[in-house]
Each structure stands twice: as C-alpha cells, then as structure tokens.
Amino acid sequence: MLHSLRALLCFFLISSSPVIAISPISTKGNKLYDTNGNQFFVKGLVYVAGPDRLDPLLDTNQCRIDAALMKTLGANTIYIYSIDVEKLDKHSGCMTEFANQGIYVWLQLIGLSPVKDASSPEIYDLTTYETWTSVLDSFAVHDNLLAIGIGQEVINEEANSTLGAPYIKAAARDLKSFQKARGYRQIPISYSTAPVDIFRFRTAQYLSCGSSDTGIDLFAFNFFHNCTATHFDSLRQEFAGYSLPVLISEDGCFAGGKDIRNFAEMEVMLGDTEYQNVFSGLNVYEWAMKDKSGFGLVSYSDERACTGSPTTLGAFNTLKSVWAGVKPTGIRRDEYTVDEVVARMTACPSMDEKVGWLVDGGKALPVVDGVDFGSVTARTSASTLGTGTGTGILPTGTGETGEDAEKVGEGESPGMAVGTAVGITLGIVGGLLMVGLAVFFAIRHRKRKQRGEYGRTESPEGKVELPDQRFAAPEMEGNFHHHHQLASNTDWKFPFQVENQHASEMGAGIAAAELHYELEGSPVVRPHGQL
C-alpha cells in the first residue's frame, strides 16, 4: 500500500504543477521584446487545420501533439487565420498546450474585406467591433497571445482597395482604446498586406503615421514570389528606418521553382545582422500538407481534418536544421534607444491617383456609430477574464508598446508576471489539497481493510490496492458578448496549384502561382488572374 500511496502522491504533485511561464511580447521602436529585455524574433508556422476543421484551436489533444512536434522543429510562433467566434470558451486548452511548449499565437481576426466599389468603401462596422472585442476578452488572459491581426491582404493591387486603409486604421484605434479601458496589457495589433510592391510601403506608412494611439503596432507582408537575394535586399532597404517591427506573415518561397524548399531566406532574414536590424522574423507557409502543392512540413492520414499523429516530411528536417543554425541575438531593450518623436515623424502618404493610392493621409479617420468606450468596464480579476493558461490570469501591466515600452527594462524590470505568480500559487495549493485527499483515502482504505469491507480485492501478490477513483473538473464557461457575430455563411477558399508552379527562393526568381490558404473576403488577385 505504501508503494501505491507514494505513486499516487507523485501523480497528484505532478498533475497539479503550474504550467510553464511564458513572457508576453511587447514592442519598442521597430523591435519585439520579452519581459526580460531580450529581443524576440519570430520563427513561425502558418497553422491551418483544413477544410473539415476550420478552427485549429478547438482540439486540445491535437494541439498537444502538434505543439510538442513544433517545439522539436524549433518554432516559437504559430500564425492562425481565424477561430470560431461562437466557441470563445473552448480555446484555453490549446492556448495552454502551445504556451507549455514556449509557442506564441499570432491570431488573425476575420471581418474586413477589400473595397470593390469606390462609392461604398465602408468595411468596418459595429458588428465587427463587437465580435473582435469578444475575441479580445477571451484571449487577453493568455500571455502567449503574440499579436492580433486586423486585416489580411485587404489592400491588394486594385486601386479601390486602398480606400479601406482608413477603416483598418480606425479599427486599430478602437481596439487600442478598448484594451486600455479594459485594463489589459497592450497586445500588439498587426496588419498583413498583399505582396504588391506599389502599395506595400505606402500602406505601412499610412497605418503607422501620426499618433501611436491610432496606428498599428506590427506591419507584415506575405511573400510567395521573386524570392531572390536582390529582392530581399530591396525589401531591407525599403523598410530601413521604419518605425515599427516588420515581419513576413506568410513565407512561401521555393528553391528555383523546384519542388524543394531549402529555406535559405531564413538564413538571410534571421542570420544577417543588417536584416535583423530591420525584420523581426517570419512564418513558414505552412505546417500541414493538404494537397500536392508541396508547401507542407508534415502530413496527416486525414488530410481534410489534419488530425492524428503527423508524419514529418523532408521540408521539416531541412527547416529544423536551418533554424538550429540560425540564432539571432539582436539588441537588448535597455541598450536600444528610440527617439519616439523622430520615429513618428514619417508623414502620411498623400493621395496619388497616378499610382492608384486613393487615400488622403490628412483626412480624419472614420468613427463607427455605437462604439462607446465610456461603457467599457475594467476587468481586473480572473473570474471576469475566464480561464487562462496559468501564465497570465491578470493583466501584466499598463501596456508595453510605444512609449510605455521605454519604461520596461530601463531601470525597472517587470519580473515575474502577476498571472504567473498566481498560477504558481494555485498550483502549490492544489498540490497540497491533492496530497490531503490521498492521505484521506489511504486512511479510509486501511480502516475498511481492518473491518473486512473489501472482500476479494487483493492483488496476486496479496497486496490490497486502492480502488479506482474518478475525478471530474467542471469546465469554466466564459460570458462573452458575442450576440453580434460575423455572418454564419462565411466562405472559405483553399489552395490549389496550377501545373505544379512554385515560387523561387534565393535563386532564379521564377514567379509562382501564389495560391494558398486564405479567408474568402481577403482575396488576392494573382499575377495570372487566378483567385
């Protein structure tokens, strides 16, 4: 019995241990930092579950399997297109599994579509605002929420699509105000643009110019063609001196048009000091192989649902080797000086009809009727935030983006996040309670044995074993204001490849058919006119 008791005690102690702490990420100038002041570089993966499982954060067991394998690969971030806003109380399990493996979640919010008619450019409304703030209420508790994206290729090569820029910026303004009113840490807000050279930097300028209260915090772009050393160098020069962190949200480069990926762009972006000064990392498109396009790193027996134990492919091992050899160091926060005035002096781009930029940078941003920050109440306890990862039950500060980031790491270290301390405390208390229960059952067992209540329950060795015990834990249901939701008939589009055409990587610069997973509503018109 003593052996069984010892095993039971060990089980309770292990199972009640707090999850691994993970540092929230903030911005300072054009760089990302953790709370210890170390510069953070994204080594990410585009994580899409497939047409039969559109929300990759609902299956906790699958997340546990995938997160462990991603950890061995060397990934520290996953990029997700969307989640099911009808099930906002069902994502904590997956967020915890990724946090336990030191992996951040960069979450795109759906809802904005490109402007097609110049007479009606409105793409951001009260319904979208309320849906997005519901998502924030659900996910803000998780310290491994790296950023929230408010647009995916909304601005493309069509001139009319540029009319949506003021609405993207207005959405960033409102989400920042909401986070401040709630008392959340300032979770970075990102925008990912289409690979359209003529509008890329104008979009970046417009979304970051002026007050930091009205702009985005991260700028990203998707990259699937012309993956040559020359083009990468032109991108570096284009964004040198830009005031915000710049990342590649989707990296779909291939090697010289072949069906092989050598990930040479990783060695450039993450290994070259000049590039480290400009870029903060990139996400590989993509994790799962779901067709013959050749993008995937792993495959599943069920390609449509992407469930079960994944099988690693050749590209997985190649990327693992490249990431293991690339170790960007960057610069510590306390050694990095940013002149905030100079950083924000970049003028908003003027309207230029000749190139198709139809936005007046000096015009006031639109205001959405019904958005009232005066009615937003602060949330300061775990009971109002819902179930978290254990690493961030409470807000971790007043915000670390922009000017607030200057204060962290310069004479004042945040140390352990409040949520982390609470999680550890709860873990210890839970462990003590479990030990108490174990002792109670052991004593009761001994008394029953003495009274002969067990009958024939002895093991072959003659030792009486404790009876099986079942423990049930109630699931905490969050109260989210998702009475306003996105249309239930949201369409999705999935990739297909035309005659095995691929993008080139660091080679001959062969253009690819950039067909990949996107949400319908953020279509990308390809060079050859395919959607």
Coordinates of C-alpha atoms in Angstrom, one line a residue:
M1 CA 0.0 0.0 0.0
L2 CA 2.8 2.4 0.8
H3 CA 4.2 2.0 -2.8
S4 CA 0.7 2.7 -4.2
L5 CA 0.4 5.7 -1.9
R6 CA 3.8 7.1 -3.0
A7 CA 2.9 6.7 -6.6
L8 CA -0.5 8.4 -6.0
L9 CA 1.2 11.3 -4.2
C10 CA 3.7 11.7 -7.1
F11 CA 0.9 11.7 -9.6
F12 CA -1.0 14.4 -7.7
L13 CA 2.1 16.6 -7.3
I14 CA 3.0 16.3 -11.0
S15 CA -0.6 16.8 -12.3
S16 CA -1.1 19.9 -10.0
S17 CA 2.1 21.6 -11.0
P18 CA 1.7 25.0 -12.7
V19 CA 2.2 25.3 -16.4
I20 CA 5.4 26.7 -17.8
A21 CA 5.5 30.5 -17.7
I22 CA 5.8 32.4 -21.0
S23 CA 6.7 36.0 -21.3
P24 CA 4.3 38.4 -23.0
I25 CA 5.8 40.2 -26.0
S26 CA 5.8 43.9 -26.5
T27 CA 7.2 46.4 -28.9
K28 CA 9.8 49.1 -28.7
G29 CA 10.6 51.0 -31.8
N30 CA 10.9 48.5 -34.6
K31 CA 11.7 45.6 -32.4
L32 CA 9.9 43.0 -30.3
Y33 CA 11.0 42.2 -26.7
D34 CA 10.1 39.8 -23.9
T35 CA 9.8 41.0 -20.3
N36 CA 13.5 40.2 -19.6
G37 CA 14.6 42.7 -22.2
N38 CA 15.7 40.2 -24.8
Q39 CA 14.8 40.9 -28.4
F40 CA 12.3 38.4 -29.8
F41 CA 12.5 37.0 -33.4
V42 CA 9.6 35.1 -34.8
K43 CA 10.3 31.6 -36.1
G44 CA 6.8 30.8 -37.0
L45 CA 4.5 28.4 -38.8
V46 CA 1.2 29.1 -40.6
Y47 CA -1.1 26.7 -38.8
V48 CA -4.3 25.8 -40.6
A49 CA -6.3 22.8 -39.7
G50 CA -8.0 22.0 -43.0
P51 CA -11.5 22.3 -44.6
D52 CA -13.1 19.9 -42.1
R53 CA -11.6 21.6 -39.0
L54 CA -11.5 25.4 -39.7
D55 CA -10.6 26.3 -36.1
P56 CA -7.2 24.8 -35.2
L57 CA -7.6 25.9 -31.5
L58 CA -10.6 23.7 -30.6
D59 CA -9.0 20.2 -30.3
T60 CA -6.8 20.3 -27.2
N61 CA -5.4 16.8 -27.7
Q62 CA -4.4 17.6 -31.3
C63 CA -2.8 20.9 -30.2
R64 CA -0.8 18.9 -27.6
I65 CA 0.5 16.6 -30.3
D66 CA 1.3 19.3 -32.8
A67 CA 2.8 21.7 -30.2
A68 CA 5.3 19.1 -29.0
L69 CA 6.4 18.4 -32.5
M70 CA 6.7 22.1 -33.4
K71 CA 8.9 22.5 -30.4
T72 CA 11.3 19.9 -31.7
L73 CA 11.3 21.8 -35.0
G74 CA 12.4 25.0 -33.3
A75 CA 9.2 27.0 -33.9
N76 CA 8.2 29.7 -31.4
T77 CA 5.1 31.1 -33.1
I78 CA 2.0 29.9 -35.0
Y79 CA 0.0 32.1 -37.3
I80 CA -3.7 31.4 -37.4
Y81 CA -6.2 32.9 -39.8
S82 CA -9.2 32.8 -37.5
I83 CA -11.1 31.0 -34.8
D84 CA -14.8 30.1 -34.3
V85 CA -16.3 33.1 -32.6
E86 CA -19.2 31.0 -31.5
K87 CA -16.9 28.9 -29.3
L88 CA -14.8 31.5 -27.5
D89 CA -14.9 29.5 -24.3
K90 CA -13.3 26.5 -25.9
H91 CA -9.8 27.7 -26.8
S92 CA -8.0 27.8 -23.4
G93 CA -6.8 24.1 -23.7
C94 CA -4.9 24.7 -27.0
M95 CA -3.5 28.1 -25.8
T96 CA -2.2 26.3 -22.8
E97 CA -0.6 23.5 -24.8
F98 CA 1.2 25.9 -27.0
A99 CA 2.3 28.1 -24.0
N100 CA 3.7 25.0 -22.3
Q101 CA 5.9 24.5 -25.4
G102 CA 7.0 28.1 -25.4
I103 CA 5.0 28.8 -28.6
Y104 CA 3.1 32.1 -29.2
V105 CA -0.1 32.5 -31.1
W106 CA -0.4 35.3 -33.7
L107 CA -4.2 35.4 -34.3
Q108 CA -5.8 37.0 -37.3
L109 CA -9.3 38.4 -36.9
I110 CA -11.6 38.0 -39.8
G111 CA -14.2 40.5 -41.0
L112 CA -12.6 43.1 -43.2
S113 CA -12.9 42.6 -47.0
P114 CA -11.3 44.6 -49.8
V115 CA -13.2 47.6 -51.1
K116 CA -14.6 46.8 -54.5
D117 CA -16.9 49.8 -55.1
A118 CA -15.4 53.3 -54.6
S119 CA -18.8 54.6 -53.8
S120 CA -19.1 52.5 -50.7
P121 CA -15.7 51.9 -49.0
E122 CA -17.0 51.1 -45.5
I123 CA -15.5 47.8 -44.4
Y124 CA -15.5 48.2 -40.6
D125 CA -18.7 48.5 -38.6
L126 CA -20.2 47.9 -35.1
T127 CA -20.8 44.2 -35.6
T128 CA -17.1 43.7 -36.5
Y129 CA -16.0 45.8 -33.5
E130 CA -18.2 43.8 -31.1
T131 CA -17.0 40.5 -32.5
W132 CA -13.4 41.5 -32.3
T133 CA -13.7 42.8 -28.7
S134 CA -15.3 39.5 -27.7
V135 CA -12.3 37.7 -29.1
L136 CA -10.0 40.0 -27.1
D137 CA -12.0 39.4 -23.9
S138 CA -11.4 35.7 -24.5
F139 CA -7.8 35.7 -25.4
A140 CA -6.3 38.6 -23.5
V141 CA -5.7 36.4 -20.5
H142 CA -3.1 34.4 -22.4
D143 CA 0.4 35.7 -22.2
N144 CA 1.3 33.7 -25.3
L145 CA -1.0 35.8 -27.5
L146 CA 1.7 37.5 -29.5
A147 CA -0.5 39.8 -31.6
I148 CA -3.9 40.2 -33.1
G149 CA -4.2 40.9 -36.8
I150 CA -7.0 43.2 -38.1
G151 CA -6.6 42.5 -41.8
Q152 CA -5.2 40.0 -44.3
E153 CA -4.5 41.4 -47.8
V154 CA -7.4 43.8 -47.5
I155 CA -5.3 46.2 -49.6
N156 CA -4.2 44.5 -52.8
E157 CA -3.2 45.6 -56.3
E158 CA -6.7 47.2 -57.0
A159 CA -6.7 51.0 -56.5
N160 CA -10.1 50.9 -54.9
S161 CA -8.8 48.6 -52.2
T162 CA -6.7 51.4 -50.9
L163 CA -9.9 53.2 -49.8
G164 CA -10.1 50.6 -47.0
A165 CA -6.9 51.9 -45.3
P166 CA -8.7 54.5 -43.1
Y167 CA -11.0 51.8 -41.8
I168 CA -8.1 49.5 -40.9
K169 CA -6.6 52.3 -39.0
A170 CA -9.8 53.2 -37.3
A171 CA -10.2 49.6 -36.2
A172 CA -6.7 49.7 -34.7
R173 CA -7.6 52.9 -32.9
D174 CA -10.7 51.4 -31.4
L175 CA -9.1 48.1 -30.3
K176 CA -6.4 50.0 -28.6
S177 CA -8.9 52.2 -26.8
F178 CA -10.9 49.0 -25.8
Q179 CA -7.7 47.3 -24.4
K180 CA -6.9 50.4 -22.4
A181 CA -10.5 50.7 -21.0
R182 CA -10.4 47.0 -20.0
G183 CA -7.0 47.3 -18.3
Y184 CA -5.4 44.7 -20.5
R185 CA -1.8 44.7 -21.4
Q186 CA -1.4 46.4 -24.8
I187 CA -1.4 43.4 -27.1
P188 CA 0.3 44.4 -30.4
I189 CA -2.1 44.9 -33.3
S190 CA -0.8 43.9 -36.7
Y191 CA -1.8 44.2 -40.4
S192 CA -0.6 41.8 -43.2
T193 CA -0.6 43.2 -46.6
A194 CA -0.6 41.5 -50.0
P195 CA 2.7 41.2 -52.0
V196 CA 2.0 44.2 -54.1
D197 CA 5.2 46.3 -54.4
I198 CA 3.5 49.6 -55.4
F199 CA 1.2 49.8 -52.3
R200 CA 3.3 47.9 -49.7
F201 CA 5.3 50.8 -48.2
R202 CA 2.5 53.3 -48.7
T203 CA 0.3 51.1 -46.6
A204 CA 3.0 50.7 -44.0
Q205 CA 3.4 54.5 -43.8
Y206 CA -0.3 55.2 -43.6
L207 CA -1.0 52.7 -40.9
S208 CA 1.8 53.9 -38.7
C209 CA 2.0 57.7 -39.2
G210 CA 0.7 60.1 -36.6
S211 CA -0.1 59.2 -33.0
S212 CA 0.7 55.7 -31.8
D213 CA -2.8 55.6 -30.3
T214 CA -4.3 55.4 -33.8
G215 CA -1.9 53.2 -35.6
I216 CA -0.9 49.5 -35.8
D217 CA 2.0 48.1 -33.8
L218 CA 3.3 45.5 -36.3
F219 CA 3.5 45.5 -40.1
A220 CA 3.7 42.3 -42.0
F221 CA 3.5 41.2 -45.6
N222 CA 3.1 37.9 -47.5
F223 CA 5.9 36.6 -49.7
F224 CA 5.4 34.0 -52.4
H225 CA 7.3 35.2 -55.5
N226 CA 10.6 36.7 -56.6
C227 CA 12.4 35.2 -53.7
T228 CA 15.8 36.3 -54.8
A229 CA 18.7 37.8 -52.9
T230 CA 18.3 41.0 -54.9
H231 CA 14.7 41.3 -54.0
F232 CA 15.3 40.6 -50.3
D233 CA 17.9 43.3 -50.3
S234 CA 15.5 45.8 -51.8
L235 CA 13.0 45.0 -49.1
R236 CA 15.6 45.6 -46.4
Q237 CA 16.4 49.0 -47.9
E238 CA 12.7 49.8 -48.3
F239 CA 12.0 49.3 -44.6
A240 CA 15.3 50.5 -43.1
G241 CA 14.4 53.2 -40.7
Y242 CA 10.7 52.3 -40.5
S243 CA 9.3 52.9 -37.0
L244 CA 7.5 49.6 -36.4
P245 CA 8.6 45.9 -36.3
V246 CA 8.3 44.3 -39.8
L247 CA 7.6 40.6 -40.3
I248 CA 6.8 38.2 -43.1
S249 CA 3.4 36.8 -42.2
E250 CA 3.4 34.1 -44.9
D251 CA 6.7 32.8 -46.4
G252 CA 6.0 30.5 -49.3
C253 CA 9.4 30.6 -51.1
F254 CA 10.7 27.6 -53.0
A255 CA 14.1 26.9 -54.4
G256 CA 14.4 28.0 -58.0
G257 CA 10.9 26.8 -59.0
K258 CA 11.7 23.2 -57.9
D259 CA 9.6 21.1 -55.5
I260 CA 12.2 21.5 -52.8
R261 CA 12.4 24.2 -50.1
N262 CA 15.9 25.0 -48.8
F263 CA 14.7 27.9 -46.5
A264 CA 17.7 30.0 -47.5
E265 CA 15.6 33.1 -46.7
M266 CA 15.7 32.1 -43.0
E267 CA 19.5 32.4 -43.0
V268 CA 19.2 35.8 -44.6
M269 CA 16.4 37.3 -42.5
L270 CA 17.4 35.8 -39.2
G271 CA 21.2 35.3 -39.6
D272 CA 22.3 38.5 -41.2
T273 CA 22.8 41.4 -38.8
E274 CA 21.7 44.0 -41.3
Y275 CA 18.4 42.2 -41.8
Q276 CA 18.0 41.7 -38.0
N277 CA 18.0 45.4 -37.7
V278 CA 15.0 45.7 -40.0
F279 CA 13.0 42.5 -39.7
S280 CA 11.7 40.6 -36.7
G281 CA 11.1 37.2 -38.2
L282 CA 8.8 35.2 -40.5
N283 CA 6.2 32.5 -40.6
V284 CA 6.7 29.5 -42.9
Y285 CA 3.7 28.7 -45.1
E286 CA 2.7 26.1 -43.9
W287 CA 2.5 23.4 -41.3
A288 CA 0.3 20.7 -42.8
M289 CA 0.5 19.2 -46.3
K290 CA -3.1 19.2 -47.6
D291 CA -2.6 18.8 -51.3
K292 CA 0.1 18.3 -53.9
S293 CA 1.3 22.0 -53.7
G294 CA 4.4 21.0 -51.7
F295 CA 4.1 23.6 -49.0
G296 CA 3.5 21.4 -46.0
L297 CA 6.1 20.3 -43.4
V298 CA 4.1 17.4 -42.1
S299 CA 1.2 15.2 -43.3
Y300 CA -1.8 13.6 -41.7
S301 CA -3.6 10.4 -42.7
D302 CA -6.8 12.6 -42.7
E303 CA -5.7 15.5 -44.9
R304 CA -9.1 17.3 -44.7
A305 CA -9.1 17.4 -40.9
C306 CA -5.4 17.2 -40.2
T307 CA -5.8 15.1 -37.1
G308 CA -3.9 12.3 -35.6
S309 CA -0.1 11.8 -35.4
P310 CA 1.6 13.8 -38.1
T311 CA 4.4 12.4 -40.2
T312 CA 7.3 14.7 -40.8
L313 CA 8.3 15.4 -44.4
G314 CA 11.7 16.3 -45.9
A315 CA 11.0 20.0 -45.6
F316 CA 10.5 19.6 -41.9
N317 CA 14.0 18.2 -41.4
T318 CA 15.5 20.9 -43.7
L319 CA 13.8 23.7 -41.8
K320 CA 14.8 22.1 -38.4
S321 CA 18.4 22.1 -39.5
V322 CA 18.3 25.7 -40.8
W323 CA 16.6 27.1 -37.7
A324 CA 19.0 25.3 -35.4
G325 CA 21.9 27.0 -37.1
V326 CA 20.3 30.5 -37.1
K327 CA 20.4 32.2 -33.7
P328 CA 19.7 35.9 -34.0
T329 CA 20.8 37.9 -30.9
G330 CA 19.6 41.4 -31.7
I331 CA 20.0 44.1 -29.1
R332 CA 18.8 44.3 -25.5
R333 CA 16.0 46.6 -24.7
D334 CA 18.0 48.7 -22.3
E335 CA 20.7 49.2 -24.9
Y336 CA 18.2 50.2 -27.7
T337 CA 17.4 53.9 -27.8
V338 CA 14.4 55.1 -29.8
D339 CA 13.6 58.7 -30.4
E340 CA 9.8 58.4 -30.4
V341 CA 9.3 61.9 -31.9
V342 CA 11.6 61.1 -34.9
A343 CA 10.1 57.6 -35.2
R344 CA 6.6 59.1 -35.6
M345 CA 7.6 61.9 -37.9
T346 CA 7.0 59.9 -41.0
A347 CA 4.4 61.8 -43.0
C348 CA 1.3 60.1 -44.0
P349 CA 1.4 59.4 -47.8
S350 CA -0.5 61.8 -49.9
M351 CA -3.2 60.8 -52.4
D352 CA -1.6 59.8 -55.7
E353 CA -4.1 58.8 -58.3
K354 CA -1.4 58.2 -60.9
V355 CA -0.2 55.1 -58.9
G356 CA -3.6 54.3 -57.6
W357 CA -3.3 55.4 -53.9
L358 CA -6.7 57.0 -53.3
V359 CA -6.4 57.9 -49.6
D360 CA -5.8 61.4 -48.3
G361 CA -3.4 61.0 -45.4
G362 CA -4.5 64.2 -43.7
K363 CA -8.2 63.2 -43.5
A364 CA -9.7 62.3 -40.2
L365 CA -10.4 58.6 -39.5
P366 CA -14.0 57.3 -39.7
V367 CA -15.9 56.9 -36.5
V368 CA -18.3 53.9 -36.1
D369 CA -21.7 54.7 -34.7
G370 CA -22.4 52.8 -31.5
V371 CA -18.8 52.4 -30.3
D372 CA -18.8 53.8 -26.7
F373 CA -15.6 53.3 -24.6
G374 CA -17.3 55.0 -21.7
S375 CA -19.4 52.0 -21.1
V376 CA -16.4 49.5 -21.2
T377 CA -15.7 48.3 -17.7
A378 CA -12.3 47.3 -16.5
R379 CA -11.6 43.7 -15.8
T380 CA -9.2 43.1 -13.0
S381 CA -9.9 39.5 -11.8
A382 CA -9.6 36.0 -13.1
S383 CA -13.4 35.5 -12.7
T384 CA -14.1 38.2 -15.2
L385 CA -11.4 37.2 -17.7
G386 CA -12.2 33.5 -17.9
T387 CA -9.9 30.5 -17.9
G388 CA -6.3 31.3 -18.8
T389 CA -3.1 29.4 -19.4
G390 CA -2.0 29.9 -15.8
T391 CA 0.7 32.2 -17.0
G392 CA -1.3 35.4 -17.2
I393 CA -4.5 35.4 -15.2
L394 CA -4.3 39.1 -14.6
P395 CA -3.2 41.9 -16.8
T396 CA 0.6 42.2 -16.8
G397 CA 0.9 45.9 -16.9
T398 CA -0.4 49.1 -18.3
G399 CA 1.0 48.4 -21.7
E400 CA 4.5 48.0 -23.1
T401 CA 4.1 49.2 -26.7
G402 CA 5.4 52.6 -27.8
E403 CA 6.2 55.0 -25.0
D404 CA 5.4 52.5 -22.2
A405 CA 7.9 50.1 -23.6
E406 CA 10.6 52.6 -22.8
K407 CA 9.9 52.2 -19.1
V408 CA 10.3 48.5 -19.1
G409 CA 13.9 47.2 -19.0
E410 CA 15.3 50.7 -18.2
G411 CA 15.7 50.6 -14.5
E412 CA 12.5 48.8 -13.9
S413 CA 12.0 45.1 -14.7
P414 CA 8.5 43.6 -14.5
G415 CA 10.0 40.4 -13.2
M416 CA 7.5 37.5 -13.0
A417 CA 4.1 38.3 -14.5
V418 CA 1.3 38.7 -11.9
G419 CA -0.6 35.8 -13.6
T420 CA 2.5 33.6 -13.4
A421 CA 2.7 34.2 -9.6
V422 CA -1.0 33.5 -9.2
G423 CA -0.7 30.3 -11.3
I424 CA 2.2 29.0 -9.3
T425 CA 0.4 29.8 -6.0
L426 CA -2.7 28.0 -7.2
G427 CA -0.6 25.0 -8.3
I428 CA 1.0 24.7 -4.9
V429 CA -2.3 25.0 -3.1
G430 CA -3.8 22.4 -5.5
G431 CA -0.9 20.1 -4.9
L432 CA -1.4 20.3 -1.1
L433 CA -5.1 19.6 -1.4
M434 CA -4.4 16.6 -3.5
V435 CA -1.9 15.3 -1.0
G436 CA -4.5 15.7 1.7
L437 CA -7.1 13.8 -0.4
A438 CA -4.5 11.0 -1.0
V439 CA -3.8 10.7 2.7
F440 CA -7.6 10.7 3.5
F441 CA -8.3 7.8 1.0
A442 CA -5.3 5.9 2.4
I443 CA -6.5 6.1 5.9
R444 CA -10.1 5.2 4.9
H445 CA -8.7 2.3 2.9
R446 CA -6.8 1.0 6.0
K447 CA -9.8 1.2 8.2
R448 CA -12.0 -0.6 5.7
K449 CA -9.4 -3.3 5.3
Q450 CA -9.4 -3.7 9.1
R451 CA -13.2 -4.0 9.1
G452 CA -13.1 -6.5 6.2
E453 CA -15.1 -4.4 3.9
Y454 CA -13.2 -5.1 0.8
G455 CA -13.7 -8.8 0.3
R456 CA -11.7 -10.3 -2.6
T457 CA -9.7 -7.2 -3.7
E458 CA -6.2 -8.4 -3.1
S459 CA -3.7 -8.4 -5.8
P460 CA -1.9 -11.7 -6.9
E461 CA 0.9 -10.7 -4.5
G462 CA -1.6 -10.4 -1.7
K463 CA -1.5 -6.6 -1.5
V464 CA -4.7 -4.7 -1.2
E465 CA -4.9 -2.0 -3.9
L466 CA -6.7 1.3 -3.7
P467 CA -9.9 1.3 -5.7
D468 CA -10.1 3.4 -8.8
Q469 CA -11.0 7.0 -8.3
R470 CA -12.6 9.3 -10.9
F471 CA -12.2 13.0 -10.6
A472 CA -14.3 15.4 -12.6
A473 CA -13.4 19.0 -13.1
P474 CA -16.1 21.5 -14.1
E475 CA -15.5 23.4 -17.2
M476 CA -15.4 27.2 -16.7
E477 CA -17.8 28.8 -19.2
G478 CA -16.9 32.4 -20.2
N479 CA -19.5 35.1 -20.7
F480 CA -18.8 36.7 -23.9
H481 CA -20.8 39.4 -25.7
H482 CA -21.0 37.6 -29.0
H483 CA -24.6 38.3 -29.7
H484 CA -23.2 40.2 -32.6
Q485 CA -21.3 37.7 -34.8
L486 CA -19.9 37.5 -38.2
A487 CA -22.1 36.0 -40.9
S488 CA -22.5 32.3 -40.4
N489 CA -22.1 31.6 -44.1
T490 CA -18.6 32.9 -44.2
D491 CA -17.0 31.3 -47.3
W492 CA -13.5 29.8 -47.2
K493 CA -11.2 29.1 -50.1
F494 CA -8.4 26.6 -50.1
P495 CA -5.3 26.2 -52.1
F496 CA -4.8 24.6 -55.5
Q497 CA -1.7 24.7 -57.6
V498 CA -1.6 25.3 -61.3
E499 CA 0.6 22.8 -63.1
N500 CA 3.0 22.5 -60.1
Q501 CA 4.1 26.1 -60.4
H502 CA 6.1 27.3 -57.3
A503 CA 7.8 30.4 -56.2
S504 CA 11.5 30.6 -56.3
E505 CA 13.8 31.1 -53.4
M506 CA 17.1 32.9 -53.4
G507 CA 17.6 31.6 -57.0
A508 CA 16.4 32.4 -60.5
G509 CA 13.4 34.4 -59.3
I510 CA 10.8 32.4 -61.0
A511 CA 7.4 33.7 -60.2
A512 CA 4.9 31.4 -58.7
A513 CA 1.2 30.9 -58.7
E514 CA 0.7 32.3 -55.2
L515 CA -2.3 30.2 -54.4
H516 CA -2.6 29.4 -50.7
Y517 CA -5.0 29.2 -47.8
E518 CA -6.8 32.5 -47.2
L519 CA -10.2 33.5 -45.9
E520 CA -12.7 34.4 -48.5
G521 CA -13.2 38.1 -48.0
S522 CA -9.5 38.8 -48.3
P523 CA -9.0 37.6 -51.9
V524 CA -5.7 38.0 -53.7
V525 CA -5.8 38.5 -57.4
R526 CA -2.8 36.6 -58.7
P527 CA -0.5 37.7 -61.5
H528 CA -2.2 35.4 -63.9
G529 CA -5.7 36.5 -62.7
Q530 CA -6.5 33.3 -60.7
L531 CA -8.1 33.5 -57.3

